[in-house]
Amino acid sequence: WRLQHGYPFKLNPVLDPLDQIECRDALLNSDGSEAVWPRVSVVIGNPPFLGDKKMRTELGSAYTEGLRAAFSGGVPGGADLVCYWFEKARTQIELHGLGAAGLVATSSIRGGANRKVLDRVCAMTRIFEAWSDEAWVNNGAAVRVSMVSFGLASQGAKLDGHEVGVVFSDLSAGDGGQQDADLARAVRLSPSGTAFIGTQKGGAFEVGGDIARRWMLDPNPHGESNGAVVFPWINGLDIARRPQDLWIVDFNTRTRAAAALFGLPWQHCAAVVQPQRVGNREARTGEAWWLLQRSRPELKAALRKLPRYIATARVAKHRLFVHVPSCVLPDSQVVVFARSDAATLGMLHSRFHELWSLRLGTSLEDRPRYTPTTCFETFPFPAGLTPADTAHQRTEAVAPGTGCPHPNRLPEGEGTVQIPADLETAVRVHAIAIGRAAKRLDDLRERWLNPPEWTRREAEVVPLGMDASPYPDRILPRDGFDKQLAQRTLTKLYNERPAWLAQAHEALDAAVAAAYGWPDYSPQMPDEEILRRLLALNRERAKH
């Protein structure tokens, strides 16, 4: 203003000099010990966000290891960088006279390993105000954030601007009574062996379907087909959008000499993967460059006897579950459930499991992320249909219109429904009802995704030396329908959620609610009431 109006300009500071601000690490001292913060009443900040998987790359191995060692008692493995600031502030409240802290984090602070730091906050003090899920723009990327205030403040609790009785560590709220659905109290129930993260490539092992099909017809010097090491492949996009027709080279545990006998797949890996992998800081990844970084032998063993499995994208806008043939190798962005029956698909795709997974999972940017340990292994399935009850993986086929007194029946001729085998009579009735509702949902979706009027089926390639193709038929667009078919995706379907889809889900939810023994269930039942009941089941089963 002075310059614009011709007045003499003179710097006349009214603030104290900022000599007291020190430029140093807020978490670690130079010797690797935990840094000491000055004694203050309140800390307010927006700590840096960095995902757990990127910490080593961005901060260096030495710093990352030192940070994890210094905070090993308070921050669990797998937690993001921002969690260390929450734990540091909590420690200051507990030991060094800090009164309260208000920190910004991504919304993933509410679940998984990240939420453990808020568990510790709530165990020692209280969250007195929070905004659980707010939009944030960072370098043009849409991110969801949580803002959390915790400490010794005496004011009443608020969540998202509303007065509440208590704010839980997952940034949900209750009235402070015994009936609250504090899902931080949920514990793991299911034994391992059902839900898995898919294989992790660690390099460009994937190729287009046209290349893979040519490889299948190329002979090798030892007489084995390339079909032994090349498989159809899916990642999260194949579930949420359209199949990409990608295949992947997986030498499994073969030695370098054994893998080299598969000529064309080996040539691809030597030319494309080897330059990416040699010198990797993880010794096995760099030395055994022709092998997938994480081959998941336990996953493959679980799928060995199944004709198909259930899959969901780890990160997606909508929580979608689909059947996938077992010959298709899943990527690490896919969560796999080693069950082939429609009843299990139905329970996973019910409103009950969706609510549970949204609250106990984490998020990436603005998309929910499914974590098997917190979303699946804590989920209380209906009695008699738990993962432990169906661990044998055997199924039985139920013909249309038979074996079930309930009206959830498919039209005649639509095929049998697979349910877990060897169930008690009362449980079997519910499994049939759930299986039929799930199959109807799946059939309707498939008819919408791939209308016969727009598509044709083509038999997949027969690998050299085989009499028939081990792969499912390809679904291709009829002439002139390429663009229309490209728009048919599950994400678009669930964005629109037409009446027929909503009705199919309501029928499925009613069948699952009956299996829980909830005769009062209706689509209008509040989410919090459902979660309260599920948590009560989880806690009850944890006692046994």
Coordinates of C-alpha atoms in Angstrom, one line a residue:
W1 CA 0.0 0.0 0.0
R2 CA 2.8 2.4 0.9
L3 CA 4.6 1.7 -2.4
Q4 CA 1.4 2.1 -4.4
H5 CA 0.7 5.5 -2.9
G6 CA 4.2 6.9 -2.9
Y7 CA 4.9 6.8 0.8
P8 CA 8.4 6.0 2.1
F9 CA 8.7 2.3 2.8
K10 CA 10.4 1.1 6.0
L11 CA 10.5 -2.4 7.4
N12 CA 9.2 -2.3 10.9
P13 CA 8.7 -5.8 12.3
V14 CA 6.1 -6.3 15.0
L15 CA 6.8 -9.9 15.7
D16 CA 9.6 -11.3 17.8
P17 CA 12.6 -12.6 15.8
L18 CA 12.2 -16.3 15.0
D19 CA 15.7 -17.3 16.3
Q20 CA 14.1 -19.8 18.7
I21 CA 12.9 -22.0 15.8
E22 CA 15.3 -24.9 15.3
C23 CA 15.6 -26.8 12.0
R24 CA 16.0 -30.4 13.1
D25 CA 14.3 -33.8 12.9
A26 CA 11.2 -33.9 14.9
L27 CA 11.2 -37.7 15.4
L28 CA 14.9 -38.9 15.6
N29 CA 18.1 -37.5 17.0
S30 CA 21.3 -37.7 14.9
D31 CA 22.3 -40.8 17.0
G32 CA 19.1 -42.6 16.1
S33 CA 17.4 -42.1 19.5
E34 CA 13.9 -40.6 19.8
A35 CA 13.9 -36.8 19.6
V36 CA 12.9 -34.7 22.6
W37 CA 10.2 -32.1 21.9
P38 CA 10.2 -28.8 23.9
R39 CA 7.7 -28.6 26.7
V40 CA 4.5 -27.0 25.4
S41 CA 0.8 -27.0 26.1
V42 CA -0.6 -27.7 22.7
V43 CA 0.8 -29.2 19.4
I44 CA -1.1 -28.5 16.2
G45 CA 0.2 -29.8 12.9
N46 CA -0.1 -31.4 9.5
P47 CA 2.7 -34.1 9.6
P48 CA 4.1 -35.4 6.4
F49 CA 2.3 -38.4 4.9
L50 CA 4.3 -41.3 3.4
G51 CA 2.9 -44.8 3.0
D52 CA 4.7 -47.6 4.8
K53 CA 5.8 -49.2 1.5
K54 CA 7.5 -46.0 0.3
M55 CA 9.3 -45.0 3.5
R56 CA 12.5 -46.9 2.7
T57 CA 12.7 -45.5 -0.8
E58 CA 12.0 -41.9 0.2
L59 CA 13.7 -41.7 3.6
G60 CA 16.5 -44.3 3.1
S61 CA 17.0 -47.7 4.7
A62 CA 19.1 -46.4 7.7
Y63 CA 16.6 -43.7 8.7
T64 CA 13.6 -46.0 8.2
E65 CA 15.1 -48.8 10.3
G66 CA 16.2 -46.3 13.0
L67 CA 12.7 -44.8 13.1
R68 CA 11.0 -48.2 13.5
A69 CA 13.5 -49.3 16.1
A70 CA 13.0 -46.1 18.2
F71 CA 9.2 -46.4 18.1
S72 CA 9.0 -50.2 18.1
G73 CA 6.9 -50.3 21.3
G74 CA 4.3 -47.8 20.1
V75 CA 4.0 -48.0 16.3
P76 CA 3.3 -51.4 14.7
G77 CA 5.0 -52.7 11.6
G78 CA 3.2 -51.7 8.4
A79 CA 2.1 -48.3 9.8
D80 CA 2.5 -45.1 7.7
L81 CA 4.9 -42.3 8.6
V82 CA 2.2 -40.0 9.9
C83 CA 1.5 -42.6 12.7
Y84 CA 4.8 -41.8 14.3
W85 CA 3.7 -38.2 14.9
F86 CA 0.6 -39.4 16.7
E87 CA 2.5 -41.7 18.9
K88 CA 5.1 -39.0 19.6
A89 CA 2.3 -36.6 20.7
R90 CA 0.7 -39.3 22.8
T91 CA 4.0 -39.9 24.6
Q92 CA 4.4 -36.2 25.2
I93 CA 0.9 -36.2 26.8
E94 CA 1.7 -39.2 29.0
L95 CA 5.2 -38.2 30.1
H96 CA 6.2 -34.7 29.2
G97 CA 3.3 -32.4 30.1
L98 CA 1.7 -31.8 26.7
G99 CA -1.9 -31.0 27.2
A100 CA -3.4 -31.8 23.8
A101 CA -2.6 -32.3 20.2
G102 CA -4.5 -31.7 16.9
L103 CA -3.0 -33.5 13.9
V104 CA -4.0 -34.2 10.3
A105 CA -3.6 -37.7 8.8
T106 CA -5.0 -39.5 5.8
S107 CA -8.2 -41.3 6.5
S108 CA -6.3 -44.6 6.6
I109 CA -5.5 -43.7 10.2
R110 CA -8.9 -45.2 11.0
G111 CA -8.0 -48.8 10.2
G112 CA -5.4 -51.6 9.9
A113 CA -2.0 -51.2 11.5
N114 CA -2.4 -47.4 11.4
R115 CA -5.4 -47.4 13.8
K116 CA -3.2 -49.1 16.5
V117 CA -1.7 -45.7 17.3
L118 CA -5.2 -44.3 17.9
D119 CA -6.0 -47.4 20.0
R120 CA -3.1 -46.4 22.2
V121 CA -4.4 -42.8 22.3
C122 CA -7.9 -43.8 23.4
A123 CA -6.5 -46.3 26.0
M124 CA -4.5 -43.5 27.7
T125 CA -6.5 -40.3 27.1
R126 CA -9.4 -39.4 24.8
I127 CA -10.2 -38.0 21.3
F128 CA -12.3 -35.0 22.1
E129 CA -12.9 -33.7 18.5
A130 CA -12.4 -35.3 15.1
W131 CA -13.3 -35.0 11.4
S132 CA -13.3 -38.5 10.2
D133 CA -13.3 -38.3 6.4
E134 CA -12.7 -35.0 4.6
A135 CA -11.6 -34.2 1.1
W136 CA -8.1 -32.8 0.6
V137 CA -6.2 -31.9 -2.5
N138 CA -2.5 -32.5 -2.5
N139 CA -0.5 -31.8 -5.7
G140 CA -3.7 -32.3 -7.7
A141 CA -4.4 -35.7 -6.1
A142 CA -7.7 -36.3 -4.4
V143 CA -7.0 -37.6 -0.9
R144 CA -9.3 -38.2 2.1
V145 CA -8.0 -37.0 5.4
S146 CA -8.9 -37.3 9.1
M147 CA -8.3 -34.5 11.6
V148 CA -7.9 -35.7 15.2
S149 CA -7.7 -33.7 18.4
F150 CA -6.8 -35.6 21.5
G151 CA -5.5 -35.1 25.0
L152 CA -6.6 -33.6 28.3
A153 CA -9.3 -31.2 27.2
S154 CA -12.5 -31.2 29.3
Q155 CA -14.8 -30.2 26.5
G156 CA -17.5 -32.5 25.3
A157 CA -16.7 -34.8 22.4
K158 CA -17.5 -33.9 18.8
L159 CA -17.3 -35.9 15.6
D160 CA -17.7 -34.3 12.2
G161 CA -19.1 -31.2 13.9
H162 CA -21.8 -33.0 15.9
E163 CA -21.8 -33.5 19.7
V164 CA -21.4 -37.2 20.6
G165 CA -20.8 -39.2 23.8
V166 CA -17.5 -40.7 22.8
V167 CA -15.2 -40.8 19.7
F168 CA -13.7 -44.3 19.1
S169 CA -10.3 -45.0 17.7
D170 CA -11.8 -45.8 14.2
L171 CA -13.3 -42.3 14.3
S172 CA -16.8 -43.5 14.7
A173 CA -18.9 -42.4 17.7
G174 CA -21.2 -43.7 20.4
D175 CA -23.2 -42.3 23.3
G176 CA -20.8 -43.8 25.8
G177 CA -23.1 -46.6 26.8
Q178 CA -22.6 -50.4 26.9
Q179 CA -24.4 -50.9 23.5
D180 CA -21.9 -48.8 21.5
A181 CA -20.3 -50.4 18.4
D182 CA -16.7 -49.7 19.2
L183 CA -15.2 -51.9 16.4
A184 CA -11.7 -51.3 17.8
R185 CA -12.7 -54.1 20.2
A186 CA -13.2 -56.6 17.4
V187 CA -10.7 -59.5 17.5
R188 CA -9.5 -61.9 14.9
L189 CA -11.6 -65.1 14.7
S190 CA -10.8 -67.0 11.6
P191 CA -7.9 -69.3 11.2
S192 CA -5.5 -68.6 8.4
G193 CA -6.0 -70.5 5.1
T194 CA -9.0 -68.8 3.5
A195 CA -8.2 -65.2 2.6
F196 CA -5.0 -64.3 0.8
I197 CA -3.3 -61.4 -1.0
G198 CA -2.5 -62.3 -4.6
T199 CA 1.0 -62.8 -6.1
Q200 CA 3.4 -59.8 -6.3
K201 CA 5.3 -59.4 -9.6
G202 CA 8.2 -57.2 -8.8
G203 CA 8.7 -56.7 -12.6
A204 CA 7.0 -56.7 -16.0
F205 CA 6.2 -60.5 -16.1
E206 CA 2.8 -59.8 -17.7
V207 CA 2.2 -60.0 -21.5
G208 CA -0.8 -59.4 -23.8
G209 CA -3.1 -62.3 -24.6
D210 CA -2.0 -62.4 -28.3
I211 CA 1.6 -63.0 -27.2
A212 CA 0.7 -65.6 -24.7
R213 CA -1.4 -67.5 -27.2
R214 CA 1.5 -67.7 -29.7
W215 CA 3.8 -68.9 -26.9
M216 CA 1.3 -71.8 -26.2
L217 CA 1.9 -73.2 -29.7
D218 CA 5.7 -73.0 -29.5
P219 CA 7.6 -76.2 -28.7
N220 CA 10.3 -76.4 -26.0
P221 CA 13.4 -78.6 -26.0
H222 CA 12.3 -80.6 -22.9
G223 CA 8.8 -81.2 -24.4
E224 CA 6.8 -79.3 -21.8
S225 CA 4.2 -76.8 -22.8
N226 CA 4.6 -73.1 -22.0
G227 CA 1.2 -73.5 -20.4
A228 CA 3.0 -74.8 -17.4
V229 CA 4.5 -71.4 -16.7
V230 CA 2.2 -68.9 -18.4
F231 CA -1.3 -68.2 -17.0
P232 CA -4.2 -65.8 -17.4
W233 CA -3.8 -62.9 -14.9
I234 CA -6.1 -60.4 -13.2
N235 CA -5.5 -57.4 -11.1
G236 CA -8.0 -55.0 -9.4
L237 CA -8.9 -53.3 -12.7
D238 CA -10.1 -56.5 -14.3
I239 CA -12.7 -56.8 -11.5
A240 CA -13.7 -53.1 -11.4
R241 CA -13.6 -52.6 -15.1
R242 CA -13.4 -54.9 -18.1
P243 CA -10.9 -57.9 -18.4
Q244 CA -7.6 -56.7 -19.9
D245 CA -6.6 -60.0 -21.5
L246 CA -3.3 -60.1 -19.7
W247 CA -1.3 -63.2 -19.0
I248 CA 1.7 -63.7 -16.7
V249 CA 4.9 -65.7 -16.6
D250 CA 5.3 -67.6 -13.3
F251 CA 8.2 -70.0 -13.0
N252 CA 7.0 -70.8 -9.5
T253 CA 10.0 -72.3 -7.7
R254 CA 12.0 -73.5 -10.8
T255 CA 15.7 -73.0 -10.8
R256 CA 17.3 -70.8 -13.4
A257 CA 18.3 -73.9 -15.5
A258 CA 14.8 -75.4 -15.4
A259 CA 13.1 -72.0 -16.2
A260 CA 15.4 -71.4 -19.2
L261 CA 14.0 -74.5 -20.9
F262 CA 10.7 -72.6 -21.5
G263 CA 12.2 -70.7 -24.4
L264 CA 10.0 -67.7 -25.2
P265 CA 8.8 -66.9 -21.7
W266 CA 12.4 -67.1 -20.6
Q267 CA 13.5 -64.7 -23.4
H268 CA 10.8 -62.2 -22.3
C269 CA 12.0 -62.3 -18.7
A270 CA 15.6 -62.0 -19.6
A271 CA 15.0 -59.0 -21.8
V272 CA 12.4 -57.2 -19.7
V273 CA 12.4 -58.3 -16.1
Q274 CA 16.1 -58.9 -15.5
P275 CA 17.2 -55.3 -16.0
Q276 CA 14.5 -54.2 -13.6
R277 CA 15.5 -56.7 -10.9
V278 CA 19.2 -57.0 -10.8
G279 CA 20.7 -55.0 -8.0
N280 CA 17.5 -54.9 -6.0
R281 CA 18.1 -54.2 -2.3
E282 CA 16.2 -57.4 -1.4
A283 CA 18.8 -60.1 -2.2
R284 CA 16.4 -62.8 -3.4
T285 CA 14.5 -60.3 -5.6
G286 CA 17.8 -59.3 -7.3
E287 CA 19.4 -62.7 -7.5
A288 CA 16.4 -64.8 -8.5
W289 CA 15.1 -62.3 -11.0
W290 CA 13.2 -64.8 -13.1
L291 CA 10.8 -65.6 -10.2
L292 CA 7.9 -63.5 -9.0
Q293 CA 8.8 -61.4 -6.0
R294 CA 6.0 -63.0 -3.9
S295 CA 4.8 -66.2 -5.4
R296 CA 2.4 -67.0 -2.6
P297 CA 2.8 -70.8 -2.3
E298 CA 0.2 -70.9 0.5
L299 CA -2.4 -69.3 -1.8
K300 CA -1.7 -71.7 -4.6
A301 CA -1.9 -74.7 -2.3
A302 CA -5.3 -73.4 -1.1
L303 CA -6.6 -73.1 -4.7
R304 CA -5.2 -76.3 -6.0
K305 CA -8.4 -78.4 -5.7
L306 CA -10.9 -75.6 -6.4
P307 CA -12.5 -75.0 -9.8
R308 CA -12.9 -71.3 -9.0
Y309 CA -12.3 -68.9 -6.2
I310 CA -13.8 -65.6 -4.9
A311 CA -12.0 -62.4 -5.5
T312 CA -12.3 -58.7 -4.7
A313 CA -10.1 -55.7 -5.6
R314 CA -8.0 -54.6 -2.6
V315 CA -8.6 -50.9 -3.4
A316 CA -11.9 -49.9 -5.1
K317 CA -14.7 -47.5 -4.8
H318 CA -17.3 -50.3 -4.4
R319 CA -16.7 -53.5 -2.5
L320 CA -17.4 -56.1 -5.2
F321 CA -16.9 -59.9 -5.1
V322 CA -16.7 -62.1 -8.1
H323 CA -16.0 -65.8 -9.0
V324 CA -12.8 -66.3 -10.9
P325 CA -11.6 -69.6 -12.5
S326 CA -8.7 -71.1 -10.6
C327 CA -6.4 -71.2 -13.6
V328 CA -6.3 -67.4 -13.4
L329 CA -3.4 -66.1 -11.3
P330 CA -4.3 -63.1 -9.1
D331 CA -2.1 -60.0 -8.6
S332 CA -1.3 -58.5 -5.3
Q333 CA -4.1 -55.9 -5.8
V334 CA -6.6 -58.7 -5.5
V335 CA -7.8 -60.4 -2.3
V336 CA -8.6 -64.1 -2.9
F337 CA -10.9 -66.3 -0.8
A338 CA -10.3 -70.0 -1.2
R339 CA -14.0 -71.0 -1.5
S340 CA -15.9 -71.8 -4.7
D341 CA -19.5 -71.9 -3.4
A342 CA -22.2 -69.3 -4.0
A343 CA -23.2 -69.2 -0.4
T344 CA -19.8 -67.8 0.7
L345 CA -19.9 -65.3 -2.2
G346 CA -23.3 -64.2 -0.9
M347 CA -22.2 -63.7 2.7
L348 CA -19.2 -61.7 1.5
H349 CA -21.3 -59.6 -0.8
S350 CA -24.0 -58.9 1.8
R351 CA -24.6 -55.5 3.4
F352 CA -23.3 -56.9 6.7
H353 CA -19.9 -57.8 5.5
E354 CA -19.6 -54.6 3.4
L355 CA -20.4 -52.4 6.4
W356 CA -17.9 -54.3 8.5
S357 CA -15.1 -54.2 5.9
L358 CA -15.6 -50.4 5.3
R359 CA -15.2 -49.7 9.0
L360 CA -12.3 -52.1 9.7
G361 CA -10.4 -51.6 6.5
T362 CA -8.2 -48.7 5.5
S363 CA -8.2 -46.4 2.5
L364 CA -5.9 -45.3 -0.4
E365 CA -6.6 -41.7 -1.3
D366 CA -10.4 -41.7 -1.5
R367 CA -10.9 -45.4 -2.1
P368 CA -11.6 -48.1 0.5
R369 CA -9.0 -50.8 0.9
Y370 CA -9.8 -54.3 2.0
T371 CA -7.3 -55.9 4.4
P372 CA -7.9 -59.7 5.1
T373 CA -6.6 -59.6 8.7
T374 CA -9.0 -56.8 9.8
C375 CA -11.9 -57.2 7.4
F376 CA -12.2 -60.9 6.9
E377 CA -10.6 -62.6 9.9
T378 CA -12.6 -60.5 12.4
F379 CA -16.0 -60.9 10.6
P380 CA -18.5 -63.1 12.4
F381 CA -20.2 -65.2 9.8
P382 CA -23.6 -66.8 10.5
A383 CA -23.3 -69.8 12.8
G384 CA -22.4 -73.0 10.9
L385 CA -21.1 -71.1 7.9
T386 CA -17.9 -69.7 9.4
P387 CA -14.5 -70.2 7.6
A388 CA -13.7 -72.9 10.2
D389 CA -17.0 -74.7 9.4
T390 CA -16.3 -74.7 5.7
A391 CA -12.5 -75.2 5.8
H392 CA -12.8 -78.6 4.1
Q393 CA -13.7 -76.6 0.9
R394 CA -16.1 -79.4 -0.3
T395 CA -19.3 -78.3 -1.9
E396 CA -22.6 -79.9 -2.9
A397 CA -24.7 -78.9 -5.9
V398 CA -28.4 -78.1 -5.2
A399 CA -30.7 -78.3 -8.2
P400 CA -33.1 -75.4 -8.9
G401 CA -36.3 -75.4 -7.0
T402 CA -35.4 -78.2 -4.6
G403 CA -34.2 -78.6 -1.1
C404 CA -35.3 -75.2 0.3
P405 CA -38.7 -74.1 1.6
H406 CA -37.9 -70.4 1.2
P407 CA -39.1 -68.5 -1.9
N408 CA -35.6 -67.3 -2.9
R409 CA -35.6 -69.5 -6.0
L410 CA -34.1 -69.0 -9.4
P411 CA -36.2 -69.6 -12.5
E412 CA -36.2 -73.2 -13.7
G413 CA -33.3 -74.1 -15.9
E414 CA -30.7 -71.6 -14.6
G415 CA -28.5 -74.3 -13.2
T416 CA -27.5 -75.7 -9.9
V417 CA -26.2 -73.7 -6.9
Q418 CA -23.0 -74.7 -5.1
I419 CA -23.1 -74.6 -1.3
P420 CA -20.7 -75.9 1.4
A421 CA -21.1 -79.7 1.9
D422 CA -21.8 -81.6 5.1
L423 CA -23.9 -78.9 6.7
E424 CA -26.4 -79.5 9.5
T425 CA -30.0 -79.4 8.2
A426 CA -31.0 -76.1 9.6
V427 CA -27.8 -74.4 8.4
R428 CA -28.1 -76.0 5.0
V429 CA -31.5 -74.4 4.5
H430 CA -30.0 -71.0 5.0
A431 CA -26.9 -71.8 2.8
I432 CA -29.3 -72.8 0.0
A433 CA -31.2 -69.5 0.3
I434 CA -28.1 -67.4 0.4
G435 CA -26.5 -69.4 -2.5
R436 CA -29.6 -68.9 -4.7
A437 CA -29.8 -65.2 -3.9
A438 CA -26.1 -64.8 -4.6
K439 CA -26.3 -66.8 -7.9
R440 CA -29.3 -64.7 -9.0
L441 CA -27.3 -61.5 -8.3
D442 CA -24.3 -62.9 -10.2
D443 CA -26.4 -64.1 -13.2
L444 CA -28.1 -60.8 -13.5
R445 CA -24.8 -58.9 -13.4
E446 CA -23.2 -61.2 -15.9
R447 CA -26.1 -60.8 -18.3
W448 CA -25.8 -57.0 -18.0
L449 CA -22.0 -57.0 -18.3
N450 CA -21.9 -59.4 -21.3
P451 CA -25.3 -59.3 -23.1
P452 CA -25.5 -62.3 -25.6
E453 CA -26.9 -59.8 -28.1
W454 CA -23.6 -57.9 -28.0
T455 CA -21.1 -60.7 -27.4
R456 CA -19.8 -64.0 -28.8
R457 CA -17.8 -66.7 -27.1
E458 CA -14.6 -68.1 -28.5
A459 CA -12.8 -71.2 -27.2
E460 CA -9.5 -70.3 -25.7
V461 CA -6.1 -71.5 -27.0
V462 CA -5.2 -75.2 -26.6
P463 CA -1.6 -75.4 -25.4
L464 CA 0.8 -77.6 -27.4
G465 CA 0.5 -81.2 -26.3
M466 CA -3.0 -80.8 -24.7
D467 CA -6.2 -82.1 -26.1
A468 CA -8.4 -79.3 -24.8
S469 CA -8.0 -75.8 -23.4
P470 CA -7.7 -75.6 -19.7
Y471 CA -8.9 -72.0 -19.8
P472 CA -12.4 -70.4 -19.9
D473 CA -13.8 -69.2 -23.2
R474 CA -13.1 -65.7 -24.2
I475 CA -16.0 -63.2 -24.4
L476 CA -15.6 -60.9 -27.4
P477 CA -17.8 -58.2 -28.8
R478 CA -19.9 -58.8 -31.8
D479 CA -19.1 -56.7 -34.8
G480 CA -20.2 -53.1 -34.1
F481 CA -20.6 -53.4 -30.3
D482 CA -17.0 -52.7 -29.1
K483 CA -17.8 -49.3 -27.7
Q484 CA -21.1 -50.3 -26.1
L485 CA -19.5 -53.3 -24.4
A486 CA -16.5 -51.2 -23.2
Q487 CA -18.9 -49.1 -21.1
R488 CA -20.3 -52.2 -19.3
T489 CA -18.2 -52.3 -16.1
L490 CA -19.1 -53.3 -12.5
T491 CA -18.0 -49.9 -11.3
K492 CA -20.4 -48.2 -13.6
L493 CA -23.2 -50.6 -12.7
Y494 CA -22.8 -49.9 -9.0
N495 CA -22.5 -46.1 -9.6
E496 CA -25.9 -46.2 -11.2
R497 CA -27.3 -49.0 -9.0
P498 CA -30.5 -49.7 -11.0
A499 CA -33.6 -51.0 -9.3
W500 CA -33.1 -54.6 -10.3
L501 CA -29.6 -54.6 -8.8
A502 CA -30.8 -53.0 -5.5
Q503 CA -33.6 -55.6 -5.3
A504 CA -31.2 -58.5 -5.9
H505 CA -29.0 -57.2 -3.1
E506 CA -32.0 -56.8 -0.8
A507 CA -33.0 -60.4 -1.4
L508 CA -29.4 -61.5 -0.6
D509 CA -29.3 -59.4 2.5
A510 CA -32.7 -60.9 3.7
A511 CA -31.3 -64.4 3.2
V512 CA -28.1 -63.6 5.2
A513 CA -30.1 -61.9 7.9
A514 CA -32.3 -65.0 8.3
A515 CA -29.1 -67.1 8.7
Y516 CA -28.1 -64.7 11.6
G517 CA -31.5 -65.2 13.2
W518 CA -32.5 -61.6 12.8
P519 CA -36.3 -61.7 12.0
D520 CA -36.6 -57.9 12.6
Y521 CA -34.1 -57.1 9.8
S522 CA -35.2 -54.7 7.1
P523 CA -33.3 -52.5 4.6
Q524 CA -34.1 -49.6 6.9
M525 CA -32.2 -51.1 9.9
P526 CA -29.5 -48.5 10.8
D527 CA -25.9 -49.3 10.0
E528 CA -24.9 -48.8 13.6
E529 CA -27.4 -51.3 14.8
I530 CA -26.0 -53.9 12.3
L531 CA -22.5 -53.2 13.4
R532 CA -23.4 -53.4 17.1
R533 CA -24.9 -56.8 16.6
L534 CA -21.9 -58.0 14.6
L535 CA -19.5 -56.8 17.2
A536 CA -21.5 -58.6 19.9
L537 CA -21.2 -61.8 17.9
N538 CA -17.4 -61.2 17.4
R539 CA -16.9 -60.6 21.1
E540 CA -19.0 -63.6 22.1
R541 CA -17.1 -66.0 19.8
A542 CA -13.8 -64.6 21.0
K543 CA -14.7 -66.1 24.4
H544 CA -14.8 -69.6 23.0

